[in-house]
Tab-separated table of N, CA and C in Angstrom:
chain	number	residue	atom	x	y	z
A	74	MET	N	-40.396	313.708	239.370
A	74	MET	CA	-41.416	312.694	239.515
A	74	MET	C	-41.437	311.839	238.255
A	75	SER	N	-41.474	310.556	238.438
A	75	SER	CA	-41.457	309.619	237.315
A	75	SER	C	-42.824	309.554	236.650
A	76	SER	N	-42.811	309.555	235.322
A	76	SER	CA	-44.075	309.446	234.598
A	76	SER	C	-44.430	307.984	234.317
A	77	GLU	N	-43.592	307.073	234.796
A	77	GLU	CA	-43.835	305.644	234.583
A	77	GLU	C	-44.972	305.175	235.490
A	78	ARG	N	-45.916	304.484	234.879
A	78	ARG	CA	-47.064	303.979	235.651
A	78	ARG	C	-46.884	302.498	235.946
A	79	MET	N	-47.388	302.105	237.110
A	79	MET	CA	-47.356	300.692	237.458
A	79	MET	C	-48.492	299.990	236.712
A	80	LYS	N	-48.174	298.846	236.115
A	80	LYS	CA	-49.190	298.075	235.413
A	80	LYS	C	-50.093	297.373	236.422
A	81	THR	N	-51.331	297.178	236.042
A	81	THR	CA	-52.297	296.529	236.928
A	81	THR	C	-51.798	295.177	237.406
A	82	GLU	N	-51.235	294.380	236.477
A	82	GLU	CA	-50.776	293.048	236.865
A	82	GLU	C	-49.609	293.083	237.850
A	83	GLU	N	-48.888	294.208	237.919
A	83	GLU	CA	-47.814	294.353	238.903
A	83	GLU	C	-48.377	294.756	240.263
A	84	PHE	N	-49.492	295.456	240.242
A	84	PHE	CA	-50.109	295.923	241.480
A	84	PHE	C	-50.828	294.786	242.207
A	85	TRP	N	-51.602	294.024	241.461
A	85	TRP	CA	-52.346	292.912	242.044
A	85	TRP	C	-51.438	291.710	242.174
A	86	ASN	N	-51.952	290.688	242.821
A	86	ASN	CA	-51.209	289.451	242.993
A	86	ASN	C	-50.745	288.946	241.627
A	87	PRO	N	-49.491	288.643	241.475
A	87	PRO	CA	-48.983	288.200	240.169
A	87	PRO	C	-49.531	286.835	239.744
A	88	GLU	N	-50.120	286.090	240.672
A	88	GLU	CA	-50.691	284.801	240.334
A	88	GLU	C	-52.103	285.043	239.805
A	89	HIS	N	-52.283	284.874	238.518
A	89	HIS	CA	-53.544	285.207	237.882
A	89	HIS	C	-54.539	284.074	238.058
A	90	ILE	N	-55.329	284.168	239.118
A	90	ILE	CA	-56.279	283.112	239.468
A	90	ILE	C	-57.258	282.841	238.338
A	91	VAL	N	-57.829	283.861	237.784
A	91	VAL	CA	-58.849	283.671	236.758
A	91	VAL	C	-58.253	282.975	235.538
A	92	GLU	N	-57.072	283.404	235.135
A	92	GLU	CA	-56.431	282.810	233.965
A	92	GLU	C	-56.112	281.333	234.201
A	93	LYS	N	-55.555	280.996	235.351
A	93	LYS	CA	-55.222	279.601	235.665
A	93	LYS	C	-56.495	278.750	235.703
A	94	PHE	N	-57.548	279.263	236.304
A	94	PHE	CA	-58.813	278.533	236.395
A	94	PHE	C	-59.367	278.209	235.005
A	95	TRP	N	-59.498	279.224	234.143
A	95	TRP	CA	-60.067	279.006	232.806
A	95	TRP	C	-59.162	278.154	231.925
A	96	ASN	N	-57.847	278.342	232.023
A	96	ASN	CA	-56.922	277.498	231.271
A	96	ASN	C	-57.014	276.049	231.741
A	97	GLY	N	-57.227	275.859	233.032
A	97	GLY	CA	-57.397	274.517	233.569
A	97	GLY	C	-58.609	273.827	232.965
A	98	LEU	N	-59.732	274.538	232.896
A	98	LEU	CA	-60.933	273.943	232.307
A	98	LEU	C	-60.683	273.545	230.860
A	99	LYS	N	-59.967	274.388	230.133
A	99	LYS	CA	-59.636	274.081	228.735
A	99	LYS	C	-58.844	272.781	228.646
A	100	ASP	N	-58.019	272.520	229.664
A	100	ASP	CA	-57.185	271.318	229.695
A	100	ASP	C	-57.849	270.155	230.439
A	101	GLY	N	-59.098	270.333	230.863
A	101	GLY	CA	-59.803	269.265	231.572
A	101	GLY	C	-59.427	269.128	233.036
A	102	VAL	N	-58.940	270.222	233.639
A	102	VAL	CA	-58.538	270.216	235.050
A	102	VAL	C	-59.362	271.264	235.793
A	103	ILE	N	-59.872	270.891	236.964
A	103	ILE	CA	-60.653	271.824	237.781
A	103	ILE	C	-59.780	272.305	238.932
A	104	TYR	N	-59.381	273.573	238.871
A	104	TYR	CA	-58.553	274.156	239.919
A	104	TYR	C	-59.410	274.831	240.978
A	105	ALA	N	-58.983	274.682	242.220
A	105	ALA	CA	-59.592	275.358	243.355
A	105	ALA	C	-58.446	275.813	244.259
A	106	ARG	N	-58.778	276.490	245.335
A	106	ARG	CA	-57.772	276.902	246.312
A	106	ARG	C	-58.124	276.247	247.654
A	107	LYS	N	-57.112	275.803	248.368
A	107	LYS	CA	-57.287	275.157	249.670
A	107	LYS	C	-56.650	276.025	250.736
A	108	CYS	N	-57.391	276.277	251.811
A	108	CYS	CA	-56.897	277.119	252.899
A	108	CYS	C	-55.754	276.412	253.630
A	109	LYS	N	-54.653	277.139	253.841
A	109	LYS	CA	-53.495	276.578	254.543
A	109	LYS	C	-53.753	276.476	256.048
A	110	GLU	N	-54.775	277.151	256.538
A	110	GLU	CA	-55.076	277.148	257.977
A	110	GLU	C	-56.111	276.081	258.333
A	111	CYS	N	-57.281	276.110	257.681
A	111	CYS	CA	-58.373	275.201	258.078
A	111	CYS	C	-58.650	274.097	257.064
A	112	GLY	N	-58.047	274.180	255.874
A	112	GLY	CA	-58.227	273.135	254.875
A	112	GLY	C	-59.469	273.268	254.015
A	113	ALA	N	-60.260	274.323	254.209
A	113	ALA	CA	-61.479	274.510	253.404
A	113	ALA	C	-61.107	274.726	251.940
A	114	ILE	N	-61.951	274.236	251.059
A	114	ILE	CA	-61.733	274.379	249.624
A	114	ILE	C	-62.532	275.575	249.117
A	115	GLU	N	-61.879	276.467	248.398
A	115	GLU	CA	-62.525	277.623	247.787
A	115	GLU	C	-62.742	277.335	246.304
A	116	PHE	N	-63.996	277.213	245.904
A	116	PHE	CA	-64.327	277.001	244.501
A	116	PHE	C	-65.607	277.739	244.181
A	117	PRO	N	-65.591	278.582	243.133
A	117	PRO	CA	-64.443	278.977	242.323
A	117	PRO	C	-63.326	279.527	243.205
A	118	PRO	N	-62.083	279.462	242.707
A	118	PRO	CA	-60.932	279.805	243.543
A	118	PRO	C	-60.894	281.261	243.975
A	119	HIS	N	-60.518	281.448	245.250
A	119	HIS	CA	-60.305	282.777	245.850
A	119	HIS	C	-58.946	282.746	246.544
A	120	LEU	N	-58.324	283.887	246.686
A	120	LEU	CA	-57.023	283.944	247.355
A	120	LEU	C	-57.141	283.813	248.866
A	121	ALA	N	-58.255	284.229	249.465
A	121	ALA	CA	-58.432	284.146	250.912
A	121	ALA	C	-59.535	283.141	251.220
A	122	CYS	N	-59.526	282.621	252.428
A	122	CYS	CA	-60.495	281.606	252.836
A	122	CYS	C	-61.796	282.254	253.307
A	123	ASN	N	-62.897	281.828	252.725
A	123	ASN	CA	-64.203	282.341	253.146
A	123	ASN	C	-64.716	281.639	254.392
A	124	SER	N	-64.094	280.531	254.789
A	124	SER	CA	-64.542	279.800	255.983
A	124	SER	C	-63.949	280.382	257.261
A	125	CYS	N	-62.628	280.555	257.282
A	125	CYS	CA	-61.990	281.039	258.514
A	125	CYS	C	-61.377	282.434	258.376
A	126	GLY	N	-61.314	282.945	257.136
A	126	GLY	CA	-60.772	284.284	256.926
A	126	GLY	C	-59.260	284.328	256.770
A	127	TYR	N	-58.595	283.186	256.821
A	127	TYR	CA	-57.140	283.163	256.691
A	127	TYR	C	-56.744	283.681	255.309
A	128	HIS	N	-55.614	284.334	255.234
A	128	HIS	CA	-55.207	285.025	254.010
A	128	HIS	C	-54.401	284.171	253.036
A	129	GLU	N	-54.040	282.940	253.381
A	129	GLU	CA	-53.228	282.134	252.466
A	129	GLU	C	-53.963	280.868	252.038
A	130	THR	N	-54.013	280.693	250.728
A	130	THR	CA	-54.564	279.470	250.159
A	130	THR	C	-53.565	278.959	249.129
A	131	GLU	N	-53.694	277.683	248.760
A	131	GLU	CA	-52.797	277.092	247.777
A	131	GLU	C	-53.621	276.342	246.743
A	132	TRP	N	-53.037	276.144	245.569
A	132	TRP	CA	-53.743	275.463	244.497
A	132	TRP	C	-53.977	274.004	244.837
A	133	THR	N	-55.138	273.518	244.450
A	133	THR	CA	-55.472	272.105	244.526
A	133	THR	C	-56.364	271.795	243.331
A	134	THR	N	-56.554	270.538	243.042
A	134	THR	CA	-57.444	270.159	241.948
A	134	THR	C	-58.616	269.382	242.508
A	135	LEU	N	-59.738	269.480	241.820
A	135	LEU	CA	-60.963	268.778	242.205
A	135	LEU	C	-61.286	267.722	241.157
A	136	SER	N	-61.956	266.666	241.588
A	136	SER	CA	-62.355	265.607	240.652
A	136	SER	C	-63.527	266.041	239.782
A	137	GLY	N	-64.345	266.954	240.295
A	137	GLY	CA	-65.547	267.362	239.578
A	137	GLY	C	-66.713	266.430	239.820
A	138	LYS	N	-66.474	265.360	240.548
A	138	LYS	CA	-67.559	264.430	240.855
A	138	LYS	C	-68.290	264.915	242.090
A	139	GLY	N	-69.585	264.607	242.131
A	139	GLY	CA	-70.363	265.051	243.274
A	139	GLY	C	-71.782	264.550	243.192
A	140	GLN	N	-72.662	265.267	243.894
A	140	GLN	CA	-74.063	264.895	243.962
A	140	GLN	C	-74.942	266.069	243.532
A	141	LEU	N	-75.912	265.760	242.706
A	141	LEU	CA	-76.947	266.738	242.368
A	141	LEU	C	-77.976	266.669	243.479
A	142	LYS	N	-78.118	267.778	244.213
A	142	LYS	CA	-78.999	267.792	245.380
A	142	LYS	C	-80.400	268.296	245.055
A	143	SER	N	-80.488	269.226	244.104
A	143	SER	CA	-81.779	269.770	243.690
A	143	SER	C	-81.609	270.378	242.307
A	144	PHE	N	-82.733	270.580	241.605
A	144	PHE	CA	-82.650	271.178	240.273
A	144	PHE	C	-83.960	271.863	239.915
A	145	VAL	N	-83.868	272.761	238.934
A	145	VAL	CA	-85.036	273.443	238.374
A	145	VAL	C	-84.826	273.592	236.871
A	146	PHE	N	-85.927	273.613	236.150
A	146	PHE	CA	-85.851	273.958	234.732
A	146	PHE	C	-85.785	275.468	234.632
A	147	THR	N	-85.072	275.961	233.633
A	147	THR	CA	-84.965	277.403	233.465
A	147	THR	C	-86.214	277.953	232.792
A	148	GLY	N	-86.475	279.197	233.068
A	148	GLY	CA	-87.554	279.905	232.407
A	148	GLY	C	-86.987	280.740	231.267
A	149	VAL	N	-87.845	281.458	230.604
A	149	VAL	CA	-87.434	282.270	229.452
A	149	VAL	C	-86.375	283.296	229.839
A	150	LEU	N	-86.513	283.901	231.001
A	150	LEU	CA	-85.598	284.975	231.394
A	150	LEU	C	-84.203	284.492	231.778
A	151	ASN	N	-84.075	283.224	232.197
A	151	ASN	CA	-82.750	282.761	232.588
A	151	ASN	C	-82.287	281.546	231.792
A	152	ALA	N	-82.852	281.354	230.618
A	152	ALA	CA	-82.453	280.250	229.742
A	152	ALA	C	-81.037	280.476	229.228
A	153	ARG	N	-80.318	279.395	229.025
A	153	ARG	CA	-78.983	279.459	228.431
A	153	ARG	C	-79.169	279.339	226.923
A	154	LEU	N	-79.239	280.482	226.249
A	154	LEU	CA	-79.574	280.506	224.826
A	154	LEU	C	-78.572	279.733	223.972
A	155	GLU	N	-77.297	279.740	224.357
A	155	GLU	CA	-76.310	279.006	223.577
A	155	GLU	C	-76.573	277.504	223.630
A	156	LEU	N	-77.169	277.016	224.708
A	156	LEU	CA	-77.534	275.604	224.813
A	156	LEU	C	-78.859	275.330	224.101
A	157	GLU	N	-79.787	276.264	224.249
A	157	GLU	CA	-81.090	276.138	223.582
A	157	GLU	C	-80.900	276.079	222.063
A	158	ASP	N	-80.005	276.927	221.550
A	158	ASP	CA	-79.750	276.964	220.103
A	158	ASP	C	-79.221	275.633	219.576
A	159	LYS	N	-78.514	274.879	220.433
A	159	LYS	CA	-77.981	273.579	220.030
A	159	LYS	C	-78.974	272.444	220.283
A	160	GLY	N	-80.148	272.788	220.827
A	160	GLY	CA	-81.164	271.774	221.100
A	160	GLY	C	-80.843	270.886	222.288
A	161	LEU	N	-79.966	271.353	223.176
A	161	LEU	CA	-79.573	270.547	224.328
A	161	LEU	C	-80.589	270.651	225.450
A	162	LYS	N	-80.835	269.539	226.122
A	162	LYS	CA	-81.713	269.505	227.293
A	162	LYS	C	-80.837	269.675	228.529
A	163	TYR	N	-81.306	270.481	229.476
A	163	TYR	CA	-80.518	270.755	230.671
A	163	TYR	C	-81.407	271.315	231.769
A	164	VAL	N	-80.888	271.284	232.975
A	164	VAL	CA	-81.509	271.941	234.120
A	164	VAL	C	-80.410	272.704	234.851
A	165	CYS	N	-80.802	273.555	235.770
A	165	CYS	CA	-79.856	274.208	236.661
A	165	CYS	C	-80.044	273.581	238.033
A	166	GLY	N	-78.935	273.275	238.691
A	166	GLY	CA	-79.074	272.595	239.967
A	166	GLY	C	-77.946	272.887	240.922
A	167	GLU	N	-78.137	272.423	242.170
A	167	GLU	CA	-77.115	272.542	243.199
A	167	GLU	C	-76.294	271.263	243.198
A	168	VAL	N	-74.993	271.414	242.961
A	168	VAL	CA	-74.074	270.285	242.960
A	168	VAL	C	-73.165	270.400	244.176
A	169	GLN	N	-73.169	269.352	244.990
A	169	GLN	CA	-72.259	269.256	246.137
A	169	GLN	C	-71.069	268.426	245.679
A	170	LEU	N	-69.923	269.080	245.509
A	170	LEU	CA	-68.722	268.388	245.052
A	170	LEU	C	-68.185	267.479	246.157
A	171	ASP	N	-67.581	266.361	245.763
A	171	ASP	CA	-67.049	265.405	246.740
A	171	ASP	C	-66.038	266.049	247.675
A	172	GLU	N	-65.316	267.052	247.189
A	172	GLU	CA	-64.304	267.712	248.012
A	172	GLU	C	-64.883	268.768	248.953
A	173	GLY	N	-66.196	269.029	248.886
A	173	GLY	CA	-66.802	269.938	249.851
A	173	GLY	C	-67.655	271.064	249.317
A	174	PRO	N	-67.151	271.873	248.390
A	174	PRO	CA	-67.934	273.030	247.962
A	174	PRO	C	-69.247	272.651	247.270
A	175	ALA	N	-70.242	273.495	247.459
A	175	ALA	CA	-71.523	273.357	246.751
A	175	ALA	C	-71.641	274.533	245.790
A	176	ILE	N	-72.051	274.239	244.552
A	176	ILE	CA	-72.157	275.280	243.535
A	176	ILE	C	-73.454	275.121	242.762
A	177	ASN	N	-73.894	276.203	242.162
A	177	ASN	CA	-75.008	276.159	241.220
A	177	ASN	C	-74.410	275.917	239.847
A	178	ALA	N	-75.008	274.981	239.098
A	178	ALA	CA	-74.393	274.596	237.833
A	178	ALA	C	-75.443	274.121	236.843
A	179	VAL	N	-75.035	274.035	235.588
A	179	VAL	CA	-75.856	273.460	234.528
A	179	VAL	C	-75.614	271.958	234.511
A	180	ILE	N	-76.716	271.192	234.466
A	180	ILE	CA	-76.628	269.743	234.358
A	180	ILE	C	-77.224	269.374	233.011
A	181	LEU	N	-76.378	268.831	232.132
A	181	LEU	CA	-76.789	268.500	230.775
A	181	LEU	C	-77.505	267.156	230.723
A	182	GLY	N	-78.357	267.005	229.706
A	182	GLY	CA	-78.975	265.715	229.423
A	182	GLY	C	-80.222	265.398	230.215
A	183	ILE	N	-80.786	266.389	230.861
A	183	ILE	CA	-81.999	266.124	231.642
A	183	ILE	C	-83.192	266.770	230.953
A	184	ASN	N	-84.066	265.924	230.424
A	184	ASN	CA	-85.328	266.387	229.851
A	184	ASN	C	-86.427	266.144	230.883
A	185	LYS	N	-87.665	266.445	230.541
A	185	LYS	CA	-88.756	266.317	231.512
A	185	LYS	C	-88.940	264.866	231.978
A	186	LYS	N	-88.781	263.917	231.059
A	186	LYS	CA	-88.924	262.502	231.425
A	186	LYS	C	-87.841	262.093	232.427
A	187	LYS	N	-86.584	262.439	232.139
A	187	LYS	CA	-85.476	262.093	233.029
A	187	LYS	C	-85.637	262.804	234.370
A	188	ALA	N	-86.145	264.025	234.346
A	188	ALA	CA	-86.363	264.773	235.584
A	188	ALA	C	-87.357	264.043	236.489
A	189	ARG	N	-88.417	263.505	235.902
A	189	ARG	CA	-89.395	262.749	236.699
A	189	ARG	C	-88.755	261.495	237.294
A	190	GLU	N	-87.859	260.856	236.531
A	190	GLU	CA	-87.198	259.636	236.999
A	190	GLU	C	-86.295	259.899	238.210
A	191	ILE	N	-85.563	260.984	238.187
A	191	ILE	CA	-84.584	261.219	239.250
A	191	ILE	C	-85.113	262.055	240.405
A	192	ASP	N	-86.243	262.731	240.230
A	192	ASP	CA	-86.740	263.665	241.239
A	192	ASP	C	-86.853	263.033	242.623
A	193	GLY	N	-87.395	261.838	242.705
A	193	GLY	CA	-87.556	261.197	244.006
A	193	GLY	C	-86.308	260.483	244.504
A	194	LYS	N	-85.252	260.461	243.693
A	194	LYS	CA	-84.028	259.737	244.043
A	194	LYS	C	-82.896	260.663	244.493
A	195	LEU	N	-83.146	261.952	244.531
A	195	LEU	CA	-82.081	262.899	244.885
A	195	LEU	C	-81.567	262.638	246.294
A	196	PRO	N	-80.272	262.806	246.538
A	196	PRO	CA	-79.255	263.237	245.589
A	196	PRO	C	-78.806	262.092	244.679
A	197	VAL	N	-78.392	262.463	243.451
A	197	VAL	CA	-77.858	261.498	242.493
A	197	VAL	C	-76.461	261.953	242.080
A	198	ARG	N	-75.636	261.001	241.673
A	198	ARG	CA	-74.242	261.286	241.318
A	198	ARG	C	-74.144	262.017	239.980
A	199	VAL	N	-73.196	262.950	239.922
A	199	VAL	CA	-72.890	263.664	238.680
A	199	VAL	C	-71.389	263.652	238.455
A	200	ARG	N	-71.019	263.888	237.200
A	200	ARG	CA	-69.603	263.982	236.820
A	200	ARG	C	-69.426	265.233	235.967
A	201	PRO	N	-68.180	265.714	235.867
A	201	PRO	CA	-67.937	266.960	235.136
A	201	PRO	C	-68.004	266.782	233.627
A	202	VAL	N	-68.393	267.860	232.961
A	202	VAL	CA	-68.351	267.955	231.503
A	202	VAL	C	-67.621	269.258	231.188
A	203	PHE	N	-66.508	269.152	230.491
A	203	PHE	CA	-65.753	270.338	230.076
A	203	PHE	C	-66.306	270.730	228.715
A	204	PHE	N	-67.132	271.771	228.709
A	204	PHE	CA	-67.945	272.105	227.544
A	204	PHE	C	-67.331	273.260	226.771
A	205	ASP	N	-66.982	273.015	225.529
A	205	ASP	CA	-66.365	274.020	224.662
A	205	ASP	C	-67.441	274.989	224.165
A	206	MET	N	-67.316	276.238	224.577
A	206	MET	CA	-68.272	277.278	224.191
A	206	MET	C	-67.762	278.092	222.995
A	207	GLY	N	-66.673	277.665	222.397
A	207	GLY	CA	-66.114	278.404	221.265
A	207	GLY	C	-64.946	279.261	221.707
A	208	ARG	N	-65.217	280.337	222.410
A	208	ARG	CA	-64.152	281.230	222.874
A	208	ARG	C	-63.531	280.760	224.187
A	209	TYR	N	-64.223	279.888	224.911
A	209	TYR	CA	-63.733	279.410	226.201
A	209	TYR	C	-64.377	278.060	226.512
A	210	THR	N	-63.838	277.375	227.492
A	210	THR	CA	-64.393	276.114	227.971
A	210	THR	C	-64.984	276.371	229.346
A	211	THR	N	-66.163	275.836	229.601
A	211	THR	CA	-66.807	276.014	230.896
A	211	THR	C	-67.097	274.657	231.524
A	212	LEU	N	-67.485	274.680	232.778
A	212	LEU	CA	-67.737	273.457	233.529
A	212	LEU	C	-69.244	273.253	233.684
A	213	PHE	N	-69.739	272.167	233.123
A	213	PHE	CA	-71.099	271.721	233.335
A	213	PHE	C	-71.018	270.335	233.969
A	214	PHE	N	-72.151	269.725	234.211
A	214	PHE	CA	-72.199	268.384	234.783
A	214	PHE	C	-73.197	267.551	234.003
A	215	GLU	N	-73.109	266.234	234.205
A	215	GLU	CA	-74.091	265.292	233.652
A	215	GLU	C	-74.274	264.181	234.679
A	216	LEU	N	-75.380	263.455	234.569
A	216	LEU	CA	-75.629	262.350	235.477
A	216	LEU	C	-74.557	261.286	235.300
A	217	ASP	N	-74.123	260.725	236.400
A	217	ASP	CA	-73.091	259.682	236.372
A	217	ASP	C	-73.787	258.326	236.469
A	218	GLU	N	-74.335	257.896	235.344
A	218	GLU	CA	-75.137	256.661	235.337
A	218	GLU	C	-74.368	255.503	234.757
């Protein structure tokens, strides 16, 4: 019997979805997966389609543009401390991307005054912000004014 063990990366799909996704954000590219059967976009990327259940998806890129459909200010328990420490104003909201998927995301640059201005105008356009967190880059949004 061989004492050689199979490495995790050999056992799982060799295409490292998480690594490609995060490296893409670092480079200013938003990667998603598109179903080869029904065309649904999976974002964040998944290997299988959550819409029709088909097992094959392929890489695609998203513009990151979309609509802010709703938002809330964070409370003490769910505040983004790394943003609070920098004195940044933000809300958490539902963003409907132009390519289809809807996600919960941080929207930068919204203080209480700006929130009152846009509240009755929803949905409003947003664009992506590739935000350097030090150890990694993440995807936030800002108003597209």
